[in-house]
Amino acid sequence: MTVTDNDSQLIQTIIEGIQEKKGTGITHVDLHKLNVSSAQDFIICTGKSTSQVSAIADSVREYVHEHYGTKPFNYDGYQNSQWIVIDYGNVFVHIFLPESREYYNLEGLWNDAEIKQIPDLD
C-alpha cells in the first residue's frame, strides 16, 4: 500500500499548520508497509513549551479545516499539553514537549517504517 494523493495532501497541510506556529523536528513516519498500525502515517513534531504545544495543535486543526476542509475524528492531550495527538483517521499528528518526545521515542518504536525528516523553517 502506498500514500494516496489525498493522504499526501493532508500530510502537507498538517506540516504547514505545524510550521505556522514554528513547530520543530517535524518527522513523517510512513507506516504503510507494516500492516500493524491503526494509522498509516504519523506526523511528529516538538514545541518548546506547553503553550506552544497547544498552539501548534490548534493551528493544525484550524489550518487543516480551512485549507483541506476536514476536522479531526478526535484529539487528546490538552489537559497537560506535554503530548497532544490529533486523529485524522489514516494520519495521526503527535505534538510533544522535547522531554516527552524523547521519553516516548515514537521514531525508535516504529524504526522499521520509512522515516523522513522535514527541515525546520528558519
PDB file of C-alpha atoms in Angstrom:
ATOM      1  CA  MET A   1       0.000   0.000   0.000  1.00  0.00           C
ATOM      2  CA  THR A   2       1.254   3.495  -0.766  1.00  0.00           C
ATOM      3  CA  VAL A   3       0.425   7.038   0.252  1.00  0.00           C
ATOM      4  CA  THR A   4      -2.603   8.252  -1.691  1.00  0.00           C
ATOM      5  CA  ASP A   5      -2.781  11.731  -3.216  1.00  0.00           C
ATOM      6  CA  ASN A   6      -5.386  12.649  -0.587  1.00  0.00           C
ATOM      7  CA  ASP A   7      -3.167  11.438   2.263  1.00  0.00           C
ATOM      8  CA  SER A   8      -0.199  13.244   0.736  1.00  0.00           C
ATOM      9  CA  GLN A   9      -2.209  16.465   0.515  1.00  0.00           C
ATOM     10  CA  LEU A  10      -3.418  16.071   4.099  1.00  0.00           C
ATOM     11  CA  ILE A  11       0.131  15.419   5.336  1.00  0.00           C
ATOM     12  CA  GLN A  12       1.439  18.527   3.560  1.00  0.00           C
ATOM     13  CA  THR A  13      -1.392  20.616   5.026  1.00  0.00           C
ATOM     14  CA  ILE A  14      -0.634  19.291   8.532  1.00  0.00           C
ATOM     15  CA  ILE A  15       3.054  20.166   8.111  1.00  0.00           C
ATOM     16  CA  GLU A  16       2.147  23.704   7.035  1.00  0.00           C
ATOM     17  CA  GLY A  17      -0.119  24.039  10.094  1.00  0.00           C
ATOM     18  CA  ILE A  18       2.789  22.979  12.314  1.00  0.00           C
ATOM     19  CA  GLN A  19       5.154  25.406  10.616  1.00  0.00           C
ATOM     20  CA  GLU A  20       2.654  28.259  11.158  1.00  0.00           C
ATOM     21  CA  LYS A  21       3.448  28.057  14.884  1.00  0.00           C
ATOM     22  CA  LYS A  22       7.166  27.287  14.492  1.00  0.00           C
ATOM     23  CA  GLY A  23       6.963  23.608  15.432  1.00  0.00           C
ATOM     24  CA  THR A  24      10.346  21.918  15.063  1.00  0.00           C
ATOM     25  CA  GLY A  25      11.746  18.456  14.453  1.00  0.00           C
ATOM     26  CA  ILE A  26       8.940  17.560  12.084  1.00  0.00           C
ATOM     27  CA  THR A  27       9.089  13.896  11.115  1.00  0.00           C
ATOM     28  CA  HIS A  28       6.869  11.865   8.775  1.00  0.00           C
ATOM     29  CA  VAL A  29       6.687   8.194   9.751  1.00  0.00           C
ATOM     30  CA  ASP A  30       5.219   6.183   6.852  1.00  0.00           C
ATOM     31  CA  LEU A  31       3.657   3.017   8.268  1.00  0.00           C
ATOM     32  CA  HIS A  32       2.014   1.766   5.054  1.00  0.00           C
ATOM     33  CA  LYS A  33       4.267  -1.265   4.613  1.00  0.00           C
ATOM     34  CA  LEU A  34       3.998  -2.504   8.209  1.00  0.00           C
ATOM     35  CA  ASN A  35       0.300  -3.513   8.316  1.00  0.00           C
ATOM     36  CA  VAL A  36       0.309  -3.404  12.132  1.00  0.00           C
ATOM     37  CA  SER A  37      -0.643   0.148  12.982  1.00  0.00           C
ATOM     38  CA  SER A  38      -4.021   1.801  13.482  1.00  0.00           C
ATOM     39  CA  ALA A  39      -2.779   4.662  11.292  1.00  0.00           C
ATOM     40  CA  GLN A  40      -0.818   4.658   8.066  1.00  0.00           C
ATOM     41  CA  ASP A  41       1.160   7.843   8.757  1.00  0.00           C
ATOM     42  CA  PHE A  42       2.428   9.671  11.825  1.00  0.00           C
ATOM     43  CA  ILE A  43       3.475  13.299  11.728  1.00  0.00           C
ATOM     44  CA  ILE A  44       5.574  14.077  14.806  1.00  0.00           C
ATOM     45  CA  CYS A  45       6.868  17.456  15.956  1.00  0.00           C
ATOM     46  CA  THR A  46       8.088  19.336  19.008  1.00  0.00           C
ATOM     47  CA  GLY A  47       7.029  22.520  20.763  1.00  0.00           C
ATOM     48  CA  LYS A  48       9.247  24.313  23.278  1.00  0.00           C
ATOM     49  CA  SER A  49       6.567  24.835  25.958  1.00  0.00           C
ATOM     50  CA  THR A  50       3.105  23.572  26.875  1.00  0.00           C
ATOM     51  CA  SER A  51       1.702  26.821  25.443  1.00  0.00           C
ATOM     52  CA  GLN A  52       3.447  26.218  22.124  1.00  0.00           C
ATOM     53  CA  VAL A  53       2.362  22.562  22.026  1.00  0.00           C
ATOM     54  CA  SER A  54      -1.265  23.688  22.446  1.00  0.00           C
ATOM     55  CA  ALA A  55      -0.831  26.476  19.886  1.00  0.00           C
ATOM     56  CA  ILE A  56       0.631  24.036  17.328  1.00  0.00           C
ATOM     57  CA  ALA A  57      -2.268  21.617  17.881  1.00  0.00           C
ATOM     58  CA  ASP A  58      -4.806  24.435  17.482  1.00  0.00           C
ATOM     59  CA  SER A  59      -3.010  25.623  14.354  1.00  0.00           C
ATOM     60  CA  VAL A  60      -3.045  22.154  12.789  1.00  0.00           C
ATOM     61  CA  ARG A  61      -6.753  21.687  13.486  1.00  0.00           C
ATOM     62  CA  GLU A  62      -7.656  25.167  12.153  1.00  0.00           C
ATOM     63  CA  TYR A  63      -5.270  25.072   9.183  1.00  0.00           C
ATOM     64  CA  VAL A  64      -6.406  21.618   8.046  1.00  0.00           C
ATOM     65  CA  HIS A  65     -10.064  22.616   8.394  1.00  0.00           C
ATOM     66  CA  GLU A  66      -9.521  25.836   6.445  1.00  0.00           C
ATOM     67  CA  HIS A  67      -7.197  24.526   3.704  1.00  0.00           C
ATOM     68  CA  TYR A  68      -8.171  20.851   3.432  1.00  0.00           C
ATOM     69  CA  GLY A  69     -11.805  21.011   4.537  1.00  0.00           C
ATOM     70  CA  THR A  70     -11.800  18.354   7.236  1.00  0.00           C
ATOM     71  CA  LYS A  71     -11.895  18.144  11.011  1.00  0.00           C
ATOM     72  CA  PRO A  72     -10.138  15.508  13.109  1.00  0.00           C
ATOM     73  CA  PHE A  73     -12.007  12.437  14.293  1.00  0.00           C
ATOM     74  CA  ASN A  74     -10.618  13.059  17.765  1.00  0.00           C
ATOM     75  CA  TYR A  75      -7.787  14.678  19.696  1.00  0.00           C
ATOM     76  CA  ASP A  76      -6.404  14.341  23.205  1.00  0.00           C
ATOM     77  CA  GLY A  77      -3.702  15.691  25.487  1.00  0.00           C
ATOM     78  CA  TYR A  78      -4.706  19.317  26.004  1.00  0.00           C
ATOM     79  CA  GLN A  79      -5.062  18.663  29.766  1.00  0.00           C
ATOM     80  CA  ASN A  80      -1.307  18.941  30.311  1.00  0.00           C
ATOM     81  CA  SER A  81      -0.095  19.683  26.755  1.00  0.00           C
ATOM     82  CA  GLN A  82       3.026  17.543  27.066  1.00  0.00           C
ATOM     83  CA  TRP A  83       1.833  15.297  24.226  1.00  0.00           C
ATOM     84  CA  ILE A  84      -1.176  16.110  22.082  1.00  0.00           C
ATOM     85  CA  VAL A  85      -2.376  13.623  19.483  1.00  0.00           C
ATOM     86  CA  ILE A  86      -4.777  14.535  16.669  1.00  0.00           C
ATOM     87  CA  ASP A  87      -6.533  11.698  14.802  1.00  0.00           C
ATOM     88  CA  TYR A  88      -7.311  12.202  11.113  1.00  0.00           C
ATOM     89  CA  GLY A  89      -8.065   8.517  10.510  1.00  0.00           C
ATOM     90  CA  ASN A  90      -5.130   7.339   8.392  1.00  0.00           C
ATOM     91  CA  VAL A  91      -2.898  10.120   9.751  1.00  0.00           C
ATOM     92  CA  PHE A  92      -2.094  10.784  13.415  1.00  0.00           C
ATOM     93  CA  VAL A  93      -0.362  14.014  14.444  1.00  0.00           C
ATOM     94  CA  HIS A  94       1.801  13.850  17.586  1.00  0.00           C
ATOM     95  CA  ILE A  95       2.940  17.135  19.149  1.00  0.00           C
ATOM     96  CA  PHE A  96       5.379  16.767  22.025  1.00  0.00           C
ATOM     97  CA  LEU A  97       7.391  18.700  24.546  1.00  0.00           C
ATOM     98  CA  PRO A  98      11.069  17.766  23.984  1.00  0.00           C
ATOM     99  CA  GLU A  99      11.363  15.561  27.106  1.00  0.00           C
ATOM    100  CA  SER A 100       8.104  13.725  26.332  1.00  0.00           C
ATOM    101  CA  ARG A 101       9.164  13.137  22.741  1.00  0.00           C
ATOM    102  CA  GLU A 102      12.467  11.705  23.910  1.00  0.00           C
ATOM    103  CA  TYR A 103      10.769   9.527  26.550  1.00  0.00           C
ATOM    104  CA  TYR A 104       8.140   8.004  24.218  1.00  0.00           C
ATOM    105  CA  ASN A 105      10.530   7.832  21.227  1.00  0.00           C
ATOM    106  CA  LEU A 106       7.925   7.007  18.582  1.00  0.00           C
ATOM    107  CA  GLU A 107      10.537   7.124  15.836  1.00  0.00           C
ATOM    108  CA  GLY A 108      12.507   4.437  17.667  1.00  0.00           C
ATOM    109  CA  LEU A 109       9.392   2.386  18.322  1.00  0.00           C
ATOM    110  CA  TRP A 110       8.495   2.455  14.610  1.00  0.00           C
ATOM    111  CA  ASN A 111      12.088   2.396  13.285  1.00  0.00           C
ATOM    112  CA  ASP A 112      11.208  -0.279  10.721  1.00  0.00           C
ATOM    113  CA  ALA A 113       8.929   2.256   8.994  1.00  0.00           C
ATOM    114  CA  GLU A 114      10.081   4.760   6.391  1.00  0.00           C
ATOM    115  CA  ILE A 115      11.049   7.898   8.329  1.00  0.00           C
ATOM    116  CA  LYS A 116      11.510  11.282   6.680  1.00  0.00           C
ATOM    117  CA  GLN A 117      12.765  14.416   8.432  1.00  0.00           C
ATOM    118  CA  ILE A 118      11.208  17.707   7.339  1.00  0.00           C
ATOM    119  CA  PRO A 119      13.673  20.629   7.555  1.00  0.00           C
ATOM    120  CA  ASP A 120      12.842  23.280  10.148  1.00  0.00           C
ATOM    121  CA  LEU A 121      11.912  26.717   8.842  1.00  0.00           C
ATOM    122  CA  ASP A 122      14.344  29.395   9.995  1.00  0.00           C
TER     123      ASP A 122
END
